[in-house]
PDB file of C-alpha atoms in Angstrom:
ATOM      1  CA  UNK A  12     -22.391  37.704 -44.205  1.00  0.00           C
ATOM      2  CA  UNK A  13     -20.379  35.884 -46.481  1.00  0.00           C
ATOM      3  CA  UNK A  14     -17.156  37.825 -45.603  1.00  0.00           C
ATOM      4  CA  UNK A  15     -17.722  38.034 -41.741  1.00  0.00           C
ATOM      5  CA  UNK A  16     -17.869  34.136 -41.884  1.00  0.00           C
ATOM      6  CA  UNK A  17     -14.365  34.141 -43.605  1.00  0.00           C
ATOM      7  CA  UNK A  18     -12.870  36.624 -41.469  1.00  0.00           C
ATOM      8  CA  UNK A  19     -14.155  34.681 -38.067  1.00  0.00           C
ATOM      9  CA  UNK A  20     -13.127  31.244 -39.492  1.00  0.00           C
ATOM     10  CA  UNK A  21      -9.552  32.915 -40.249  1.00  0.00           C
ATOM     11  CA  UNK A  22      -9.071  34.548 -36.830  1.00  0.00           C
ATOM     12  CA  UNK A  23     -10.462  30.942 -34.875  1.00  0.00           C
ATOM     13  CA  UNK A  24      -7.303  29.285 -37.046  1.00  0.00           C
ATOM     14  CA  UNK A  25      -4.987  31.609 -36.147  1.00  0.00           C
ATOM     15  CA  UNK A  26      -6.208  31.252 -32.266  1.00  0.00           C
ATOM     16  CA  UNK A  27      -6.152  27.291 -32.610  1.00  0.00           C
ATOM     17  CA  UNK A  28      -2.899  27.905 -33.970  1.00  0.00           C
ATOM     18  CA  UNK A  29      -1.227  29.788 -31.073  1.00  0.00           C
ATOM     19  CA  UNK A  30      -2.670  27.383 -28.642  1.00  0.00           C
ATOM     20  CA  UNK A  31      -1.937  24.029 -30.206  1.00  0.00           C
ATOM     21  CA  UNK A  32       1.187  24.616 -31.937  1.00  0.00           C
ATOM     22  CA  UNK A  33       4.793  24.581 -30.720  1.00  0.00           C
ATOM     23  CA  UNK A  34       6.589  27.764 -30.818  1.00  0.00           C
ATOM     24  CA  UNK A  35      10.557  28.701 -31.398  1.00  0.00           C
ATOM     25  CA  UNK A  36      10.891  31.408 -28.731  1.00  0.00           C
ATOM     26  CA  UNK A  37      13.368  33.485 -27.004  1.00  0.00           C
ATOM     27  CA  UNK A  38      14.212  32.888 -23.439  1.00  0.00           C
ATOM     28  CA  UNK A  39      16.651  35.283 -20.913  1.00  0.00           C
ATOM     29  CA  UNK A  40      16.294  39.072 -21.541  1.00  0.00           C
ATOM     30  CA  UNK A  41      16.906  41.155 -24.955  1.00  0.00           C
ATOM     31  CA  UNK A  42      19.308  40.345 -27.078  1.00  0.00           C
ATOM     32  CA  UNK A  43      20.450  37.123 -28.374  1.00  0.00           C
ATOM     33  CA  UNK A  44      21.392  35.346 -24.867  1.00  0.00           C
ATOM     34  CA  UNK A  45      19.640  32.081 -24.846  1.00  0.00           C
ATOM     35  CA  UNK A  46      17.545  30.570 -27.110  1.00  0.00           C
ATOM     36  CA  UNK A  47      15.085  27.284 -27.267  1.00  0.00           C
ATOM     37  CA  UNK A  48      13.752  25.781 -30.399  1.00  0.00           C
ATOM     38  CA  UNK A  49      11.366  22.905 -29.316  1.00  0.00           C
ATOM     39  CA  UNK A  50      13.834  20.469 -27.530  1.00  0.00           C
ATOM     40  CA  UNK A  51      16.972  22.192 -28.291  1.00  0.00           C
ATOM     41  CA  UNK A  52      18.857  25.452 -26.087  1.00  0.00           C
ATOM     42  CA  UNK A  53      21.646  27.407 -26.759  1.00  0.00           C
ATOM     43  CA  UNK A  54      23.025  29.683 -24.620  1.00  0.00           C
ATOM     44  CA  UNK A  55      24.358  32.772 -27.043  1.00  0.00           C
ATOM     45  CA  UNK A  56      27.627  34.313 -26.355  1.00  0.00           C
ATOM     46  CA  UNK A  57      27.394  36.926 -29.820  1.00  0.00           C
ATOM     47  CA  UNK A  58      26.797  34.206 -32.866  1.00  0.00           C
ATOM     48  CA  UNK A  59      28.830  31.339 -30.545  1.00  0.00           C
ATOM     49  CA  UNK A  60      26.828  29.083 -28.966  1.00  0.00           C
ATOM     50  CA  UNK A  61      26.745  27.036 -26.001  1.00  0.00           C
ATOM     51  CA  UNK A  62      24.450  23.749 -26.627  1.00  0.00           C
ATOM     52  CA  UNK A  63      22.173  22.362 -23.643  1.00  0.00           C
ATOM     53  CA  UNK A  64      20.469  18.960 -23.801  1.00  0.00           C
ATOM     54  CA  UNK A  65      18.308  17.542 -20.157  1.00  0.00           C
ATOM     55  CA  UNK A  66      17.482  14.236 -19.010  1.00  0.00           C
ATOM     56  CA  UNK A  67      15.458  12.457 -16.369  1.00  0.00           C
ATOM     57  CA  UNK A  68      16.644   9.057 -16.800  1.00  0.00           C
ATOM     58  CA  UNK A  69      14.820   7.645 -13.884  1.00  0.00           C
ATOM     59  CA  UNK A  70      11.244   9.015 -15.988  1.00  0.00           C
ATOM     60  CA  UNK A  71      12.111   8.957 -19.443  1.00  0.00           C
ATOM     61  CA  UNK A  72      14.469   8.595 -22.108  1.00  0.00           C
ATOM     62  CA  UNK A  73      13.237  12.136 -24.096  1.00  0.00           C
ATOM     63  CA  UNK A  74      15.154  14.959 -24.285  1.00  0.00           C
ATOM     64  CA  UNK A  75      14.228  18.470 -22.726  1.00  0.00           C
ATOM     65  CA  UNK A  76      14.604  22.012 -22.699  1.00  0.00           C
ATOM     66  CA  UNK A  77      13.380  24.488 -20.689  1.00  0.00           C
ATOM     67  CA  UNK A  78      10.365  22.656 -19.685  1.00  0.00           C
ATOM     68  CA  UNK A  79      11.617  19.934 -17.236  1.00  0.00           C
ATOM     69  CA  UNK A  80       8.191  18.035 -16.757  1.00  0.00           C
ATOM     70  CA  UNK A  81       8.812  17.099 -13.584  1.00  0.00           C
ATOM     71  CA  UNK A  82      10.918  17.071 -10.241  1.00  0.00           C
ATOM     72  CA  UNK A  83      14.054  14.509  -9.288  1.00  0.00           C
ATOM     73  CA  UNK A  84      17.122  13.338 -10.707  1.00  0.00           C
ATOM     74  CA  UNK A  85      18.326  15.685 -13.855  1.00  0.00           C
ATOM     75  CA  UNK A  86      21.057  15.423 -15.776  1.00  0.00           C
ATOM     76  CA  UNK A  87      22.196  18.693 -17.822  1.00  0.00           C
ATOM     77  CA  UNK A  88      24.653  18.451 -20.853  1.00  0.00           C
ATOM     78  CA  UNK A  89      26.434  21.065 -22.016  1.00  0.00           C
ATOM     79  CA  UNK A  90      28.253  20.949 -25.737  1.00  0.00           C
ATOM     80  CA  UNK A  91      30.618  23.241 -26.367  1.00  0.00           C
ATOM     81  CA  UNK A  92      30.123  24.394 -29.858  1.00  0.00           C
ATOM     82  CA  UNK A  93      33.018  26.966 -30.125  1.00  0.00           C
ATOM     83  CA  UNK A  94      36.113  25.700 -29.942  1.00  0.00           C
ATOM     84  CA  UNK A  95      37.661  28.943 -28.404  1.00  0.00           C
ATOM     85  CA  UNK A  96      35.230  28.359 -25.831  1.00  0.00           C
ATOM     86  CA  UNK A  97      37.245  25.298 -24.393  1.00  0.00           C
ATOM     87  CA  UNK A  98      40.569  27.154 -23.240  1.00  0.00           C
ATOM     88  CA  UNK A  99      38.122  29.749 -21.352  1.00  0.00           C
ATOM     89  CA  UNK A 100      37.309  28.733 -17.658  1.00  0.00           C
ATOM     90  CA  UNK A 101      33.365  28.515 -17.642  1.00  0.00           C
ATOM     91  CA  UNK A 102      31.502  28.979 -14.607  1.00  0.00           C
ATOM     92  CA  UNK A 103      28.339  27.869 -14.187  1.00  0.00           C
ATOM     93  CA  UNK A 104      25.341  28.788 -11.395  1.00  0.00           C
ATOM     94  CA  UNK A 105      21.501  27.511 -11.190  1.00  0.00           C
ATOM     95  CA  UNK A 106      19.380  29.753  -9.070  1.00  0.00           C
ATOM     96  CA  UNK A 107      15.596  29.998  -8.158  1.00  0.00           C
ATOM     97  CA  UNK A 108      13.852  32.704 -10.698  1.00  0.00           C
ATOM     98  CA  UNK A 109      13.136  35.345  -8.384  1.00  0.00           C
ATOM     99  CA  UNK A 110      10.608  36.496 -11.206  1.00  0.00           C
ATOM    100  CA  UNK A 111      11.874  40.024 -11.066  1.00  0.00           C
ATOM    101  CA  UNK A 112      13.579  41.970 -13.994  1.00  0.00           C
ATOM    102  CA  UNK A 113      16.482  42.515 -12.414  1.00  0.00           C
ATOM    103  CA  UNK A 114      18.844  39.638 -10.960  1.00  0.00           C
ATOM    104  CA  UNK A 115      20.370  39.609  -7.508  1.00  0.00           C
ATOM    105  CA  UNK A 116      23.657  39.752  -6.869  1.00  0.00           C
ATOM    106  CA  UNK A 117      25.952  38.951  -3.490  1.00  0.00           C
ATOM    107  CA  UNK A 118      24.114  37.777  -0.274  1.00  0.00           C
ATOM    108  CA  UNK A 119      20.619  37.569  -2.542  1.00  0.00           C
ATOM    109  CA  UNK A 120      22.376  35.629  -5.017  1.00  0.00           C
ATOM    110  CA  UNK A 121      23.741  33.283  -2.933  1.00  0.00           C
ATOM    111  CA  UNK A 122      20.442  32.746  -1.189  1.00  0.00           C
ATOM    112  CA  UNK A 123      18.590  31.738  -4.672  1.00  0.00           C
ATOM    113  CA  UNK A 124      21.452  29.156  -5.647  1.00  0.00           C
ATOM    114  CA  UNK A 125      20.440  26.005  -6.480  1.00  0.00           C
ATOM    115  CA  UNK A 126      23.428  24.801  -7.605  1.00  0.00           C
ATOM    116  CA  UNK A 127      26.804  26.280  -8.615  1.00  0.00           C
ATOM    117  CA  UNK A 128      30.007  25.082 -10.316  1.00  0.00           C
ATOM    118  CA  UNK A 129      33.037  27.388  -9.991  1.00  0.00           C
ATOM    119  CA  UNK A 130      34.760  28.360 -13.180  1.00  0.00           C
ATOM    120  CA  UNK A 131      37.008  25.576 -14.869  1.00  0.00           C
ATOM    121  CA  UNK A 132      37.811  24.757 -18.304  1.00  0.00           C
ATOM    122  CA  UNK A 133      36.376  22.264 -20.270  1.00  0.00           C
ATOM    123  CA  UNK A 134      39.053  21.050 -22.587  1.00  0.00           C
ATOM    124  CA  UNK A 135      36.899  18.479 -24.233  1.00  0.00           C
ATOM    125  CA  UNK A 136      34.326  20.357 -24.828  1.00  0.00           C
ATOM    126  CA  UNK A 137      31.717  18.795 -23.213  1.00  0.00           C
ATOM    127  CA  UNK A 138      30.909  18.669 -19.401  1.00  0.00           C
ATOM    128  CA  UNK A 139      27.819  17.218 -17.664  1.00  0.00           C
ATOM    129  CA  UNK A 140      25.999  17.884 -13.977  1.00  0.00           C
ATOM    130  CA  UNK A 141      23.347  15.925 -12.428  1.00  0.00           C
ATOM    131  CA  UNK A 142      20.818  17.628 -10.014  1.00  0.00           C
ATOM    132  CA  UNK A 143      17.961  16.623  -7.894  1.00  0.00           C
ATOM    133  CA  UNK A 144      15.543  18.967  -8.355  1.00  0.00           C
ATOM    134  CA  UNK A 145      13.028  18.907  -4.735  1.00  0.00           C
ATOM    135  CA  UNK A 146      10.518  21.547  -6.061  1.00  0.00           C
ATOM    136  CA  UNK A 147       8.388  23.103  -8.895  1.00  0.00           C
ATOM    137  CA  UNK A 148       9.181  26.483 -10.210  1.00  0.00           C
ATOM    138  CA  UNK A 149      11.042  28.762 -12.336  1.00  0.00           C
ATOM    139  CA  UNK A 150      14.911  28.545 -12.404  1.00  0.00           C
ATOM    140  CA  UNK A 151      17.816  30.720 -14.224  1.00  0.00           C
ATOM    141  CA  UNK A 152      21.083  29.452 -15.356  1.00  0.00           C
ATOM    142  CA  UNK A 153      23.818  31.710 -15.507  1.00  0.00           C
ATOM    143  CA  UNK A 154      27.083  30.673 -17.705  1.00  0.00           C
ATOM    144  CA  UNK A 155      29.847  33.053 -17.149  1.00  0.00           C
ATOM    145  CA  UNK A 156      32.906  33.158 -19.204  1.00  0.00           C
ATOM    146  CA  UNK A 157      36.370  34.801 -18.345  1.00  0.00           C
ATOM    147  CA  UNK A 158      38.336  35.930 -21.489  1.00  0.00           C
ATOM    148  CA  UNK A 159      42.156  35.764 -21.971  1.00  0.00           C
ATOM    149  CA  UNK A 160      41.994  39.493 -20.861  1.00  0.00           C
ATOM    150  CA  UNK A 161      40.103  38.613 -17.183  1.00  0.00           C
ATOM    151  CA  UNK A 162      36.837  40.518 -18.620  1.00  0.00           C
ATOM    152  CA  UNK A 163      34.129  38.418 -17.507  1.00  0.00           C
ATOM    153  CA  UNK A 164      30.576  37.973 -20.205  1.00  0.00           C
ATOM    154  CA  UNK A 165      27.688  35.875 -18.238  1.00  0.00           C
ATOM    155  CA  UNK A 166      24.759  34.830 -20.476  1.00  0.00           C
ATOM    156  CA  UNK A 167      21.382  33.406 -19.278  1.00  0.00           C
ATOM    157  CA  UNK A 168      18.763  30.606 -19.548  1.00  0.00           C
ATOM    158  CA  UNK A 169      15.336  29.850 -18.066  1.00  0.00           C
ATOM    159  CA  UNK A 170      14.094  27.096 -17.242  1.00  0.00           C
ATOM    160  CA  UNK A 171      11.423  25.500 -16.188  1.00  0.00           C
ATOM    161  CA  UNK A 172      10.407  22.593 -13.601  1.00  0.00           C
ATOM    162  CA  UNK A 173       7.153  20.690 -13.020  1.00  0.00           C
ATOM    163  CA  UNK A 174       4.059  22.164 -14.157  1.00  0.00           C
ATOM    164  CA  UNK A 175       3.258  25.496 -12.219  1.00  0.00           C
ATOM    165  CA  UNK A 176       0.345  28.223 -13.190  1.00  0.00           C
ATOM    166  CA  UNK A 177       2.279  30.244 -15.622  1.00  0.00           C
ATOM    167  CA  UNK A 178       2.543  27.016 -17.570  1.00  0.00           C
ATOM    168  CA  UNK A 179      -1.107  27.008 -17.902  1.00  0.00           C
ATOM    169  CA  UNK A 180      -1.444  30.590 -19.203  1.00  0.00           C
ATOM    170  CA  UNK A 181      -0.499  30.326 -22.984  1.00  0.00           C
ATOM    171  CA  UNK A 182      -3.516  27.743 -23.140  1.00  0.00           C
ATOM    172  CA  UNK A 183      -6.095  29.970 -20.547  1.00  0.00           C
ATOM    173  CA  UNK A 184      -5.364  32.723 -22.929  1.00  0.00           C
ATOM    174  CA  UNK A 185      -5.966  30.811 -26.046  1.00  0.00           C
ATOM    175  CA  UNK A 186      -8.843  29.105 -24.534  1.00  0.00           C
ATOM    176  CA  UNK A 187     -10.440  33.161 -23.781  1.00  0.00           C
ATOM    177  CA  UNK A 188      -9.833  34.089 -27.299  1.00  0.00           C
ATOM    178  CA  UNK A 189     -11.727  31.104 -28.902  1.00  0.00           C
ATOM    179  CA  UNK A 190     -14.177  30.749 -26.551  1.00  0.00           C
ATOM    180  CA  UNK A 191     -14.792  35.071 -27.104  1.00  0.00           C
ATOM    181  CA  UNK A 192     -14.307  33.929 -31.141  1.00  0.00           C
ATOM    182  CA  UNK A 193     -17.301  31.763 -31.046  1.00  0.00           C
ATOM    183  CA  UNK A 194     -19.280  33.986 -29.353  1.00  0.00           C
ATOM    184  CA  UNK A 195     -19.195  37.048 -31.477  1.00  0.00           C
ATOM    185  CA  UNK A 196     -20.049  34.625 -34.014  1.00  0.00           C
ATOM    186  CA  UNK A 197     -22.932  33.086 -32.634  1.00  0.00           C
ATOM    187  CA  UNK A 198     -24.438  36.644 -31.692  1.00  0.00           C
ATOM    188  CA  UNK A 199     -24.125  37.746 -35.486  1.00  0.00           C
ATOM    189  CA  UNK A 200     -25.199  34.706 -37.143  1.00  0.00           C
ATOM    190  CA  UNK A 201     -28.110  34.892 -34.617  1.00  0.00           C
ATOM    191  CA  UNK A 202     -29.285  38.197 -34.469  1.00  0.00           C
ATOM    192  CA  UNK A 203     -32.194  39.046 -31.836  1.00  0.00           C
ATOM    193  CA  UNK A 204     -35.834  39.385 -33.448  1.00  0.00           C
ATOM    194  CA  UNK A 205     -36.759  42.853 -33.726  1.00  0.00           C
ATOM    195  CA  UNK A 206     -39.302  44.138 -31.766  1.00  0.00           C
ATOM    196  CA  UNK A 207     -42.113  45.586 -33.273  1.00  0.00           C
ATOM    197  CA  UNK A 208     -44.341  48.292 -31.803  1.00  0.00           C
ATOM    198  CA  UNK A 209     -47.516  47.288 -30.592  1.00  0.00           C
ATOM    199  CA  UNK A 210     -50.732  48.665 -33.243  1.00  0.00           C
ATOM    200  CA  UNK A 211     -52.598  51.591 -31.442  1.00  0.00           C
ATOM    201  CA  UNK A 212     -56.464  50.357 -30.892  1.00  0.00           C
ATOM    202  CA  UNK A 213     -58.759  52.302 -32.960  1.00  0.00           C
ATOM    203  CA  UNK A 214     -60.705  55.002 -30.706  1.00  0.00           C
ATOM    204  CA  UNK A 215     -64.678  53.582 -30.277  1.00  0.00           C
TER     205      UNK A 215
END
């Protein structure tokens, strides 16, 4: 009994864990392409990075990532933290995550924009955008960098705006697992009376 209690107590942490606490996660698709660390994203290029801060001065004065807590007036940031980075024209495209694997290109593309910035360099390094953002949902940034050589490398980010569903799901889930936690525990700390056969009535 003794050990059952320990291991139940041990898994509810780690469930209260995953739900409560913040998490360093990946974002884009495999490899190292973008990256957020509570309020901090980097766009990966290899081991060079490409910093991104977010604002919503008209709601706040925090700093975001790819949670943008709500629609309206955003301003994006980019740092260039490579210096090579600056004599490369950088072009830059926001469009609507069409929550597929695989991302369209042409006419599709072009009909998921958001917002896009043709390639330029950024000599100082640093280059900000503001956007007004009209509605909730998942968005991708692509950052696409031409090389002295013309070869083209475009990296991703996600993002998100406003609170939608898949927001909620990391906490439903959580919320499942303690809620299931608590209830195997209950059942074997409480175990049903056992029912005992009736006594046969001696023959008169």
């Amino acid at each position: 009994m003794k050990n059952w209690r320990s291991l139940a107590a041990a898994v509810l942490g780690a469930a209260l864990s995953f739900v409560l606490a913040p998490q360093a996660r990946a974002e884009g698709g495999a490899g190292p392409e973008a990256m957020s660390m509570g309020n901090m994203c980097m766009v990966m290029f290899g081991y060079d990075m490409i910093h991104i801060t977010v604002f919503q001065p008209d709601k706040s004065r925090s700093e975001y990532c790819s949670e943008i807590p709500a629609t309206g007036r955003t301003i994006m940031v980019f740092d260039l933290e490579t210096p090579s980075f600056r004599d490369l024209p950088l072009e830059l495209r926001v469009i609507r995550d069409p929550l597929t694997p695989v991302l369209p290109t042409g006419a599709e593309l072009e009909a998921l924009t958001e917002l896009h910035l043709p390639a330029k360099k950024y000599t100082k390094g640093t280059f900000s955008l503001e956007h007004n953002f009209e509605n909730n949902g998942h968005y991708i940034g692509l950052v696409t960098l031409t090389k002295e050589n013309g070869e083209q490398q475009t990296e991703l980010f996600k993002f998100m705006v406003g609170e939608t569903l898949w927001a909620w799901v990391p906490q439903i889930a959580g919320t499942i697992l303690i809620a299931g936690m608590v209830f195997v525990y209950w059942k074997h700390t409480h175990p049903s009376p056992k029912k005992t056969a009736p006594k046969e009535t001696a023959a008169s």
